[in-house]
Coordinates of C-alpha atoms in Angstrom, one line a residue:
Chain A
M846 CA 21.3 -37.3 33.0
A847 CA 18.6 -35.0 35.0
S848 CA 20.8 -32.4 35.2
A849 CA 21.4 -32.3 31.5
T850 CA 17.3 -32.6 31.0
A851 CA 17.1 -29.6 34.2
S852 CA 19.6 -27.3 31.8
R853 CA 17.6 -27.9 28.9
G854 CA 14.2 -26.9 30.7
A855 CA 15.5 -23.9 31.8
R856 CA 17.2 -23.1 28.2
G857 CA 14.1 -23.4 26.8
A858 CA 12.3 -21.7 28.9
L859 CA 14.7 -18.0 28.4
G860 CA 13.9 -19.1 25.0
T861 CA 10.0 -18.7 25.7
V862 CA 10.6 -15.6 28.1
V863 CA 12.9 -14.5 25.4
F864 CA 9.9 -14.9 23.3
Y865 CA 7.5 -13.7 23.4
V866 CA 9.2 -10.8 25.1
F867 CA 10.3 -9.9 21.1
L868 CA 6.6 -9.9 20.0
V869 CA 5.2 -7.7 22.9
V870 CA 8.1 -5.7 21.6
F871 CA 6.6 -6.0 17.9
V872 CA 3.2 -5.8 19.2
L873 CA 3.6 -2.0 21.0
V874 CA 5.9 -0.7 18.5
S875 CA 2.8 -1.7 15.6
L876 CA 0.2 -0.4 17.8
F877 CA 2.3 3.0 19.2
P878 CA 2.0 5.3 16.9
L879 CA -2.2 5.1 17.2
I880 CA -2.5 4.9 21.5
W881 CA -0.1 8.1 21.0
V882 CA -2.3 9.6 18.6
F883 CA -5.7 8.6 20.9
K884 CA -4.1 10.3 23.5
M885 CA -3.4 13.3 22.0
S886 CA -7.0 13.0 20.9
I887 CA -8.3 13.2 23.9
I888 CA -6.2 15.4 26.2
T889 CA -6.4 19.4 27.0
K890 CA -4.9 22.3 25.0
S891 CA -2.3 23.4 27.3
E892 CA -2.0 19.1 28.2
L893 CA -1.0 18.3 24.7
F894 CA 2.4 21.5 25.1
A895 CA 3.1 20.0 28.3
S896 CA 7.1 19.4 28.6
P897 CA 8.0 16.6 29.5
P898 CA 5.0 15.3 27.7
T899 CA 2.6 13.3 30.2
I900 CA 2.0 9.9 29.2
L901 CA -1.4 9.3 30.3
P902 CA -4.6 12.2 29.9
Q903 CA -5.1 14.2 33.2
D904 CA -7.7 14.9 31.9
P905 CA -9.4 13.2 29.2
T906 CA -12.1 15.8 26.9
A907 CA -13.7 14.8 23.5
S908 CA -13.6 18.7 22.5
S909 CA -10.9 17.7 19.2
Y910 CA -14.0 15.3 18.3
A911 CA -16.8 17.9 18.6
T912 CA -13.5 20.7 16.3
I913 CA -13.6 18.2 13.4
F914 CA -17.2 16.7 13.4
G915 CA -17.9 20.3 14.0
D916 CA -16.6 21.0 10.3
A917 CA -18.2 20.3 6.9
D918 CA -16.5 19.5 5.4
F919 CA -15.2 17.0 7.0
R920 CA -17.8 15.5 7.1
K921 CA -18.8 15.3 4.0
A922 CA -15.8 14.4 3.3
L923 CA -16.5 10.8 5.3
V924 CA -19.5 10.6 2.8
N925 CA -17.7 11.3 0.1
S926 CA -14.7 8.2 0.9
T927 CA -17.5 5.8 1.7
I928 CA -18.9 6.2 -1.4
I929 CA -16.3 6.5 -3.2
S930 CA -14.9 3.4 -2.0
G931 CA -18.6 1.3 -2.2
V932 CA -19.2 1.8 -5.8
T933 CA -15.1 1.3 -6.8
T934 CA -15.9 -2.6 -4.3
V935 CA -18.8 -3.5 -5.6
V936 CA -17.8 -2.3 -9.7
C937 CA -14.8 -4.9 -8.8
L938 CA -16.3 -7.7 -7.7
F939 CA -18.4 -6.7 -10.7
F940 CA -15.9 -8.1 -13.9
G941 CA -14.1 -9.2 -11.4
A942 CA -15.7 -11.7 -9.8
I943 CA -16.7 -12.6 -13.5
A944 CA -13.1 -12.4 -15.0
A945 CA -11.8 -14.7 -12.2
Y946 CA -14.5 -17.4 -13.0
A947 CA -13.6 -17.2 -16.6
I948 CA -9.8 -18.0 -15.5
A949 CA -10.2 -20.3 -13.8
R950 CA -13.0 -22.3 -15.2
L951 CA -12.8 -22.2 -19.2
R952 CA -10.0 -22.6 -21.7
F953 CA -9.2 -20.6 -23.8
H954 CA -5.6 -18.6 -25.3
F955 CA -3.7 -16.4 -24.5
K956 CA -5.2 -16.9 -20.8
S957 CA -0.8 -17.0 -19.3
L958 CA -0.5 -13.6 -21.5
I959 CA -3.6 -12.1 -19.6
M960 CA -2.5 -13.5 -16.7
T961 CA 0.2 -11.5 -16.8
L962 CA -1.3 -8.0 -18.0
I963 CA -3.8 -8.1 -15.4
L964 CA -0.5 -8.8 -13.5
A965 CA 1.7 -6.1 -14.8
I966 CA -0.8 -4.0 -13.5
S967 CA -0.2 -4.1 -10.0
F968 CA 3.6 -3.6 -10.3
F969 CA 2.4 0.0 -12.7
P970 CA 3.0 3.5 -11.5
A971 CA -0.1 5.2 -11.8
V972 CA 1.5 8.3 -11.6
A973 CA 2.6 7.6 -15.7
I974 CA -1.2 8.6 -16.6
I975 CA -2.3 10.9 -14.4
A976 CA -1.4 13.9 -16.7
P977 CA -3.0 12.3 -19.6
L978 CA -6.3 11.0 -17.7
F979 CA -6.7 14.3 -16.6
V980 CA -6.8 16.1 -19.8
Q981 CA -9.1 12.9 -20.4
F982 CA -11.1 13.3 -17.0
S983 CA -11.5 17.0 -18.2
Q984 CA -12.8 16.5 -21.7
L985 CA -15.3 14.7 -20.7
G986 CA -16.5 17.1 -17.1
L987 CA -15.4 14.0 -15.1
I988 CA -13.2 16.1 -12.9
D989 CA -14.1 16.5 -9.6
T990 CA -16.8 14.0 -9.5
Y991 CA -16.9 11.4 -7.9
W992 CA -16.2 8.8 -11.0
A993 CA -12.9 10.1 -11.3
A994 CA -11.4 8.5 -8.8
I995 CA -13.9 6.0 -9.0
I996 CA -12.8 5.1 -12.0
A997 CA -9.2 5.3 -11.3
D998 CA -9.4 3.3 -8.8
T999 CA -11.0 0.9 -10.5
V1000 CA -8.4 0.4 -13.1
F1001 CA -5.9 -0.6 -10.3
A1002 CA -7.8 -2.5 -7.4
L1003 CA -9.7 -4.3 -10.3
P1004 CA -6.0 -6.6 -10.4
L1005 CA -5.7 -7.5 -6.9
T1006 CA -9.4 -8.6 -7.2
V1007 CA -9.0 -10.6 -9.6
W1008 CA -6.5 -12.9 -8.3
I1009 CA -7.0 -13.1 -5.3
L1010 CA -11.2 -14.3 -7.0
V1011 CA -8.9 -16.5 -9.7
A1012 CA -7.0 -18.3 -6.7
F1013 CA -10.2 -18.6 -4.7
F1014 CA -12.9 -20.3 -7.2
K1015 CA -10.0 -22.5 -8.5
E1016 CA -9.5 -24.5 -5.3
L1017 CA -13.5 -25.0 -5.5
P1018 CA -13.8 -28.3 -6.7
R1019 CA -15.6 -28.9 -10.4
D1020 CA -17.0 -32.2 -9.8
L1021 CA -20.4 -29.8 -8.8
E1022 CA -20.7 -27.3 -11.5
E1023 CA -20.7 -30.1 -13.7
A1024 CA -23.6 -32.1 -12.1
A1025 CA -25.2 -29.1 -12.0
K1026 CA -24.6 -28.4 -16.1
V1027 CA -25.9 -32.3 -16.0
D1028 CA -28.7 -31.0 -14.3
G1029 CA -29.4 -28.9 -17.4
A1030 CA -27.7 -25.2 -15.9
T1031 CA -26.4 -23.2 -18.5
T1032 CA -22.6 -22.5 -17.9
L1033 CA -24.2 -18.6 -16.8
Q1034 CA -26.6 -20.3 -14.2
A1035 CA -24.0 -22.8 -13.0
F1036 CA -22.1 -19.4 -11.8
R1037 CA -24.6 -18.1 -10.3
M1038 CA -26.8 -20.5 -8.2
V1039 CA -23.3 -23.1 -7.0
I1040 CA -20.0 -20.8 -7.7
V1041 CA -21.3 -17.7 -6.2
P1042 CA -22.3 -19.4 -3.1
L1043 CA -19.4 -21.5 -2.7
A1044 CA -17.5 -18.4 -3.4
A1045 CA -18.9 -16.3 -0.8
P1046 CA -16.0 -15.9 1.4
G1047 CA -13.2 -15.7 -1.1
V1048 CA -15.3 -12.8 -2.2
F1049 CA -16.2 -11.1 0.6
T1050 CA -12.1 -11.5 1.3
A1051 CA -11.8 -9.6 -1.9
A1052 CA -14.3 -6.9 -1.2
I1053 CA -12.9 -6.3 1.8
L1054 CA -9.5 -5.4 0.3
T1055 CA -10.7 -3.8 -2.5
F1056 CA -12.4 -1.8 0.0
I1057 CA -9.1 -0.8 2.0
F1058 CA -7.6 -0.3 -1.3
A1059 CA -10.2 2.5 -2.7
W1060 CA -10.4 3.7 1.0
N1061 CA -6.2 4.6 1.7
E1062 CA -6.3 5.6 -2.2
F1063 CA -4.4 9.2 -2.4
L1064 CA -3.2 10.3 -5.7
F1065 CA -6.0 9.7 -8.1
A1066 CA -8.6 11.7 -5.0
N1067 CA -5.7 14.3 -5.0
T1068 CA -4.9 15.0 -8.6
F1069 CA -9.2 14.5 -10.1
L1070 CA -11.0 16.0 -6.9
F1071 CA -10.4 19.7 -6.2
T1072 CA -13.4 20.4 -4.4
P1073 CA -14.8 19.7 -0.7
N1074 CA -17.9 18.3 -2.9
T1075 CA -15.9 15.0 -4.5
Q1076 CA -12.8 15.0 -1.9
P1077 CA -12.7 12.0 0.4
V1078 CA -10.8 11.8 3.8
T1079 CA -8.3 10.6 2.5
V1080 CA -7.4 14.2 1.3
V1081 CA -9.1 16.2 3.5
I1082 CA -7.1 15.3 7.0
P1083 CA -3.3 16.1 5.2
N1084 CA -5.1 20.0 4.4
F1085 CA -6.5 20.2 8.3
A1086 CA -2.7 20.1 8.7
T1087 CA -3.0 23.9 6.9
V1088 CA -6.3 24.4 7.8
Y1089 CA -6.0 24.2 11.8
T1090 CA -2.2 24.9 11.3
T1091 CA -2.2 25.2 14.8
D1092 CA -4.5 22.6 16.6
Y1093 CA -3.4 19.6 16.6
G1094 CA -5.7 17.9 18.2
A1095 CA -8.1 18.7 16.0
Q1096 CA -5.5 16.6 14.2
A1097 CA -5.0 13.8 15.8
A1098 CA -8.7 13.5 16.0
A1099 CA -9.3 12.9 12.6
A1100 CA -6.4 10.8 12.1
V1101 CA -8.1 8.1 14.9
V1102 CA -11.4 8.4 13.2
V1103 CA -10.9 7.4 9.7
T1104 CA -8.5 4.2 11.2
I1105 CA -11.1 3.3 14.0
P1106 CA -13.1 1.3 10.9
L1107 CA -9.9 -0.3 9.8
V1108 CA -8.3 -1.4 13.1
I1109 CA -11.8 -2.9 13.7
L1110 CA -12.0 -4.2 10.4
V1111 CA -8.8 -6.7 10.7
L1112 CA -9.1 -7.3 13.8
I1113 CA -13.1 -9.0 13.0
F1114 CA -11.8 -10.6 9.4
Q1115 CA -7.6 -10.8 10.3
R1116 CA -7.6 -14.6 9.5
R1117 CA -9.3 -13.7 6.1
I1118 CA -7.7 -10.7 5.2
V1119 CA -4.3 -12.7 5.5
S1120 CA -5.1 -14.8 3.2
G1121 CA -6.7 -12.5 0.7
L1122 CA -3.1 -11.3 0.8
T1123 CA -1.5 -14.2 0.9
A1124 CA -3.2 -15.8 -1.8
G1125 CA -2.5 -12.3 -4.3
A1126 CA 0.6 -12.3 -3.3
V1127 CA 2.4 -15.8 -3.2
K1128 CA 0.3 -17.2 -5.6
G1129 CA 1.2 -15.1 -7.5
Chain B
M929 CA -16.0 -12.4 -20.6
V930 CA -12.2 -11.7 -19.2
L931 CA -13.2 -8.7 -22.2
P932 CA -15.2 -6.7 -19.8
A933 CA -12.3 -6.2 -16.8
L934 CA -9.3 -6.1 -19.6
L935 CA -11.5 -3.4 -21.5
I936 CA -12.0 -1.9 -18.9
I937 CA -7.4 -1.8 -17.6
L938 CA -7.2 -1.4 -21.7
V939 CA -8.3 1.6 -22.4
V940 CA -7.5 3.3 -18.6
A941 CA -3.7 2.9 -18.3
F942 CA -2.1 1.3 -21.2
F943 CA -4.0 3.6 -23.7
P944 CA -3.1 6.8 -21.3
V945 CA 0.7 5.6 -21.8
V946 CA 0.9 6.0 -24.9
S947 CA -0.4 9.5 -24.7
S948 CA 2.2 10.7 -22.1
I949 CA 5.0 8.6 -24.3
W950 CA 3.0 10.9 -26.9
L951 CA 2.7 14.0 -24.9
S952 CA 6.9 14.0 -23.4
L953 CA 7.5 14.4 -27.0
H954 CA 5.6 17.5 -27.4
Q955 CA 5.7 21.0 -26.3
A956 CA 3.0 20.4 -24.7
T957 CA 0.5 22.0 -22.0
V958 CA -3.0 20.7 -20.2
T959 CA -4.8 22.2 -23.3
N960 CA -2.6 21.1 -26.4
T961 CA -0.1 19.0 -27.3
G962 CA 2.2 21.7 -29.6
A963 CA 5.2 21.3 -31.1
F964 CA 7.7 18.2 -31.9
V965 CA 10.0 18.7 -30.3
G966 CA 11.8 15.8 -30.2
L967 CA 14.0 14.8 -26.8
E968 CA 14.1 18.2 -25.1
N969 CA 11.9 17.8 -22.6
Y970 CA 14.1 14.7 -21.4
V971 CA 16.9 17.1 -21.5
E972 CA 15.4 19.8 -19.6
M973 CA 14.2 17.2 -17.1
F974 CA 17.5 16.0 -15.5
Q975 CA 18.3 19.7 -15.3
N976 CA 15.8 20.7 -13.6
D977 CA 17.3 21.0 -9.7
D978 CA 14.1 18.9 -8.5
F979 CA 13.8 16.4 -10.3
V980 CA 17.6 15.9 -9.4
E981 CA 16.2 15.6 -5.9
G982 CA 13.4 13.5 -6.3
L983 CA 15.4 11.2 -8.7
S984 CA 18.2 11.0 -5.4
N985 CA 15.6 10.7 -2.9
T986 CA 13.5 7.9 -4.4
V987 CA 16.4 5.9 -4.6
I988 CA 17.6 6.6 -1.4
F989 CA 14.3 6.1 0.3
T990 CA 14.0 2.5 -2.2
V991 CA 17.5 0.7 -1.3
V992 CA 17.5 2.4 2.5
S993 CA 13.5 0.7 3.4
V994 CA 13.5 -1.7 0.8
G995 CA 16.4 -3.3 2.3
L996 CA 15.5 -2.4 6.0
E997 CA 12.5 -4.1 5.6
F998 CA 13.1 -7.4 4.5
V999 CA 15.9 -7.8 6.6
I1000 CA 13.6 -7.5 9.9
G1001 CA 10.8 -8.6 8.2
L1002 CA 12.8 -11.9 7.4
A1003 CA 13.8 -11.7 10.9
I1004 CA 9.9 -11.0 12.3
A1005 CA 9.0 -14.1 10.4
L1006 CA 11.8 -16.3 10.8
A1007 CA 10.7 -16.0 14.5
I1008 CA 6.3 -16.9 14.4
N1009 CA 6.8 -19.1 11.6
R1010 CA 5.7 -21.7 15.3
A1011 CA 2.2 -22.0 16.9
F1012 CA 2.1 -19.8 20.1
R1013 CA -0.1 -18.1 22.4
G1014 CA -1.4 -14.4 20.9
R1015 CA -0.9 -15.7 17.3
G1016 CA -4.1 -14.0 16.3
L1017 CA -3.4 -11.0 18.6
V1018 CA 0.8 -10.3 17.0
R1019 CA -1.6 -11.3 13.5
A1020 CA -3.5 -9.1 13.9
A1021 CA -1.1 -6.0 15.2
V1022 CA 0.5 -7.0 12.3
L1023 CA -2.7 -5.5 10.1
V1024 CA -3.4 -2.5 11.2
P1025 CA -0.2 -0.5 10.0
W1026 CA -0.7 -2.2 6.5
A1027 CA -4.6 -1.3 6.3
F1028 CA -4.3 2.5 7.3
P1029 CA -4.2 5.1 4.4
T1030 CA -0.2 6.2 4.7
V1031 CA -1.1 9.5 3.6
I1032 CA -3.0 9.0 7.6
S1033 CA 0.0 7.6 9.2
A1034 CA 2.1 10.1 7.6
V1035 CA 0.0 12.4 9.4
M1036 CA -0.2 10.0 12.3
W1037 CA 3.5 10.4 12.2
R1038 CA 4.2 14.4 11.4
L1039 CA 2.5 15.1 15.0
M1040 CA 5.5 13.0 17.1
F1041 CA 7.8 14.5 14.7
Q1042 CA 6.9 18.4 15.3
D1043 CA 8.5 20.5 17.8
Q1044 CA 6.4 22.0 19.7
V1045 CA 4.2 18.9 20.5
G1046 CA 6.4 15.4 19.1
I1047 CA 7.3 12.8 21.4
I1048 CA 10.3 11.8 19.8
N1049 CA 11.6 15.5 18.7
Y1050 CA 11.3 15.0 22.6
V1051 CA 13.0 11.9 23.3
A1052 CA 15.8 12.5 20.2
N1053 CA 16.1 15.8 22.5
A1054 CA 16.2 14.5 25.7
L1055 CA 19.3 12.2 24.0
G1056 CA 21.4 14.7 22.3
I1057 CA 20.3 12.7 19.0
I1058 CA 18.6 15.9 17.5
S1059 CA 20.4 19.2 17.7
Q1060 CA 17.7 20.9 15.2
P1061 CA 13.0 20.5 15.0
I1062 CA 13.3 17.2 12.8
L1063 CA 10.7 18.4 10.6
S1064 CA 13.0 21.5 9.4
D1065 CA 16.1 19.4 8.1
R1066 CA 14.6 17.8 4.6
T1067 CA 18.1 15.0 5.3
L1068 CA 16.4 14.3 9.2
L1069 CA 12.5 14.2 7.1
L1070 CA 14.6 11.5 4.4
I1071 CA 15.1 9.3 7.4
A1072 CA 12.4 9.7 9.2
A1073 CA 9.8 9.0 5.9
I1074 CA 11.8 5.6 5.8
L1075 CA 11.1 4.8 9.6
V1076 CA 7.9 5.6 8.9
D1077 CA 7.5 4.2 5.7
V1078 CA 9.6 0.5 7.2
W1079 CA 7.5 1.2 10.4
K1080 CA 4.1 0.3 7.6
T1081 CA 5.0 -2.6 5.5
T1082 CA 7.7 -4.5 7.7
P1083 CA 4.8 -6.3 8.9
F1084 CA 3.5 -7.1 5.6
M1085 CA 7.2 -7.9 4.1
A1086 CA 7.3 -10.5 7.2
L1087 CA 3.6 -11.8 6.7
L1088 CA 4.7 -12.7 3.3
L1089 CA 8.3 -14.9 3.6
L1090 CA 5.8 -15.8 6.5
A1091 CA 4.0 -17.6 3.9
G1092 CA 6.8 -18.5 2.2
L1093 CA 8.2 -19.8 5.0
Q1094 CA 5.3 -22.1 5.6
V1095 CA 5.3 -24.1 2.9
I1096 CA 8.9 -25.6 3.6
P1097 CA 8.5 -29.0 4.5
G1098 CA 9.4 -30.3 8.4
D1099 CA 10.9 -33.4 7.3
V1100 CA 13.8 -31.7 4.7
Y1101 CA 15.0 -29.8 8.4
E1102 CA 14.9 -32.9 9.7
A1103 CA 17.1 -35.2 7.0
A1104 CA 19.1 -32.1 7.5
K1105 CA 19.4 -32.3 11.1
V1106 CA 20.3 -35.8 11.0
D1107 CA 22.8 -35.0 9.1
G1108 CA 24.3 -32.8 11.2
A1109 CA 23.5 -29.6 9.3
N1110 CA 23.3 -26.3 12.6
V1111 CA 21.8 -23.2 12.6
L1112 CA 23.5 -21.1 10.3
Q1113 CA 24.2 -24.4 7.7
R1114 CA 20.5 -25.5 7.4
F1115 CA 19.2 -21.1 6.1
F1116 CA 22.1 -20.9 3.8
S1117 CA 21.1 -24.1 2.5
I1118 CA 17.6 -24.4 3.1
T1119 CA 15.5 -22.1 4.3
L1120 CA 17.3 -18.8 1.7
P1121 CA 17.3 -21.2 -1.8
L1122 CA 13.5 -22.4 -0.6
L1123 CA 12.4 -19.4 0.6
K1124 CA 13.6 -17.2 -2.8
P1125 CA 10.6 -17.4 -4.6
A1126 CA 8.1 -15.4 -1.8
I1127 CA 11.6 -13.3 -1.3
L1128 CA 11.7 -12.1 -5.5
V1129 CA 7.9 -11.4 -5.0
A1130 CA 8.1 -9.7 -1.3
V1131 CA 11.3 -7.6 -2.5
L1132 CA 10.1 -6.9 -5.6
F1133 CA 6.9 -5.3 -4.8
R1134 CA 8.0 -3.8 -2.0
T1135 CA 10.8 -2.2 -4.6
L1136 CA 8.3 -0.4 -6.9
D1137 CA 5.8 0.4 -3.9
A1138 CA 8.5 3.0 -2.5
Y1139 CA 9.7 3.7 -5.9
R1140 CA 6.6 5.4 -6.5
V1141 CA 6.6 7.0 -2.7
Y1142 CA 4.1 10.0 -3.2
D1143 CA 1.3 10.0 -0.5
L1144 CA 4.1 10.0 2.2
F1145 CA 7.1 12.5 1.2
W1146 CA 3.7 14.8 0.5
A1147 CA 1.7 14.6 3.5
M1148 CA 4.6 14.1 6.5
S1149 CA 6.8 16.9 4.7
N1150 CA 4.6 19.3 4.1
R1151 CA 5.1 18.6 0.6
E1152 CA 8.7 19.9 1.2
L1153 CA 10.5 16.0 0.3
E1154 CA 10.9 15.3 -3.3
S1155 CA 10.7 12.5 -5.2
L1156 CA 9.6 11.1 -8.9
S1157 CA 6.1 10.7 -8.0
T1158 CA 5.7 14.7 -6.4
F1159 CA 7.8 15.9 -9.2
V1160 CA 5.4 14.5 -11.7
Y1161 CA 2.1 15.7 -9.7
K1162 CA 3.5 19.0 -8.9
A1163 CA 4.1 20.2 -12.7
V1164 CA 0.9 18.3 -14.1
R1165 CA -1.3 19.5 -11.8
V1166 CA 0.0 23.0 -9.4
S1167 CA 2.5 25.2 -12.1
Q1168 CA 0.8 24.1 -15.7
L1169 CA 4.0 25.2 -17.0
L1170 CA 6.3 22.3 -16.4
F1171 CA 3.2 20.3 -18.0
A1172 CA 5.9 18.7 -21.3
Q1173 CA 8.6 17.8 -17.7
G1174 CA 5.8 16.1 -15.2
N1175 CA 4.9 14.1 -18.6
A1176 CA 8.6 13.1 -18.8
A1177 CA 9.3 13.0 -15.6
A1178 CA 6.2 10.3 -16.0
V1179 CA 7.4 8.2 -18.8
F1180 CA 10.5 8.0 -16.6
V1181 CA 8.9 6.3 -13.7
F1182 CA 6.9 4.0 -16.0
V1183 CA 10.3 3.1 -17.7
T1184 CA 12.2 3.1 -14.9
S1185 CA 9.6 0.7 -12.9
F1186 CA 9.8 -1.9 -15.7
L1187 CA 13.2 -2.2 -16.1
I1188 CA 13.4 -2.5 -12.3
A1189 CA 10.8 -5.1 -12.5
L1190 CA 12.5 -6.9 -16.0
L1191 CA 15.8 -7.3 -13.6
F1192 CA 13.7 -8.9 -10.7
I1193 CA 12.5 -11.9 -13.8
K1194 CA 15.2 -11.8 -15.5
G1195 CA 18.3 -11.4 -13.2
F1196 CA 17.1 -13.1 -10.5
G1197 CA 15.0 -15.8 -12.0
M1198 CA 12.0 -15.1 -10.8
Q1199 CA 9.3 -17.5 -12.0
T1200 CA 6.3 -14.8 -13.5
S1201 CA 4.0 -17.8 -15.2
A1202 CA 0.5 -17.2 -13.5
G1203 CA -0.6 -21.0 -12.8
D1204 CA -0.5 -23.6 -14.8

């Protein structure tokens, strides 16, 4: 009896050890490229080419960062990315919140058809429309302006925003707005004064996800923007590989600079991001 | 109130699809629609070696990477479907690769695959796995691209499956245990069937995503690895002589994506009801 308990305890302990080893390996594999590329960005040129490669940086230097921040195109690209993703996020939240509230609360015809249509966009291959969009944007003079990317990004980010917000709005108790309406508020007032503050966490989650989506977008940016004046970092950095052909340190530093804000966002908001993703994807 | 959002989507996404189809039936250029040629662009497209290579790469890439992501993702989801110390850390680590822009991941991995300074190239060489630089061989490039995709999106797959697992009520397992079902029986007759909706959503999302692959191939292979999307991009934007064929390829991607979605919905009985 006692020995049976002991062996079960030992097996449990062994299971726990295996489980944690598995977790550590998993976390390391996930983070390895970031750690390694960070190392590449802070070592000297000669250490970069050392064979066998060094594990720890021998003589850390910031010269690769000096190179990229000394490049006006790179600095401009960071600004461009921020503007494009920021405006896309604001536009998506504005239209997305209104649409999502209507879908979550009001009764109207063709509701599920509309939701299916919106969902269909998530499955939509963006590449199928770049040719006609290119022609239209050229005619409208939008090529190589921020708007070309913002308009295209908005269409593909909106469904995500709407789905996440619908999921959040549905969880809010109906009674509160009804009470507001009984007190004489219009639907829009009830929305603004009651729902918006209550839904703030959901809206915030939708904003983070929309921002990440727009920050990461590449196809539209690479198709519609062709001067350093408007190109975001996602387009500029692969070109870095052409401009600084052999400056691997600069390429590594550029990759690190773009990923750091995302790592910070993920670390701070991981709980919200997970709930947003699963609300948008699994419940759909 | 839904109208503004819907209008934007209709005007910017659906109208251009019709336009793409229209253009693909003409001898179109960027500036003019040209003469009606019926399906000629499609015939020429299938005779274009770059298109055929793009199609075959895309299909191999999609099937292999989504297959691997599903198996590994499910294993991870089952493993972390319990309360444990450091859960937040694991979740954050899972999200980090997902949050990176794909092109940036491609650049990072390209640095590791590079033949002079790349750690992976160095290790693979030392172990005798490869006999030539990874970035110089198209087969190795495709394998590398699959590897990067698996790294980047398996965690996301695991996350979606985990969300599905957590909805399965625990007492179903208790009842099965009482009836004497072993671990494997419980997995195949409870977990898999109850997880089916989450599996279908996750696999469909990932399949359509992988099928559109563009950034990863473009940035990692320095424009040398062809996919359907890179073919469209090059035809429409880089070499505009192929504008009409590019449109045909775009329509091809659209129609086949639609068929894939239909297969999941009809073939595997996926639920698409948009809630209530």
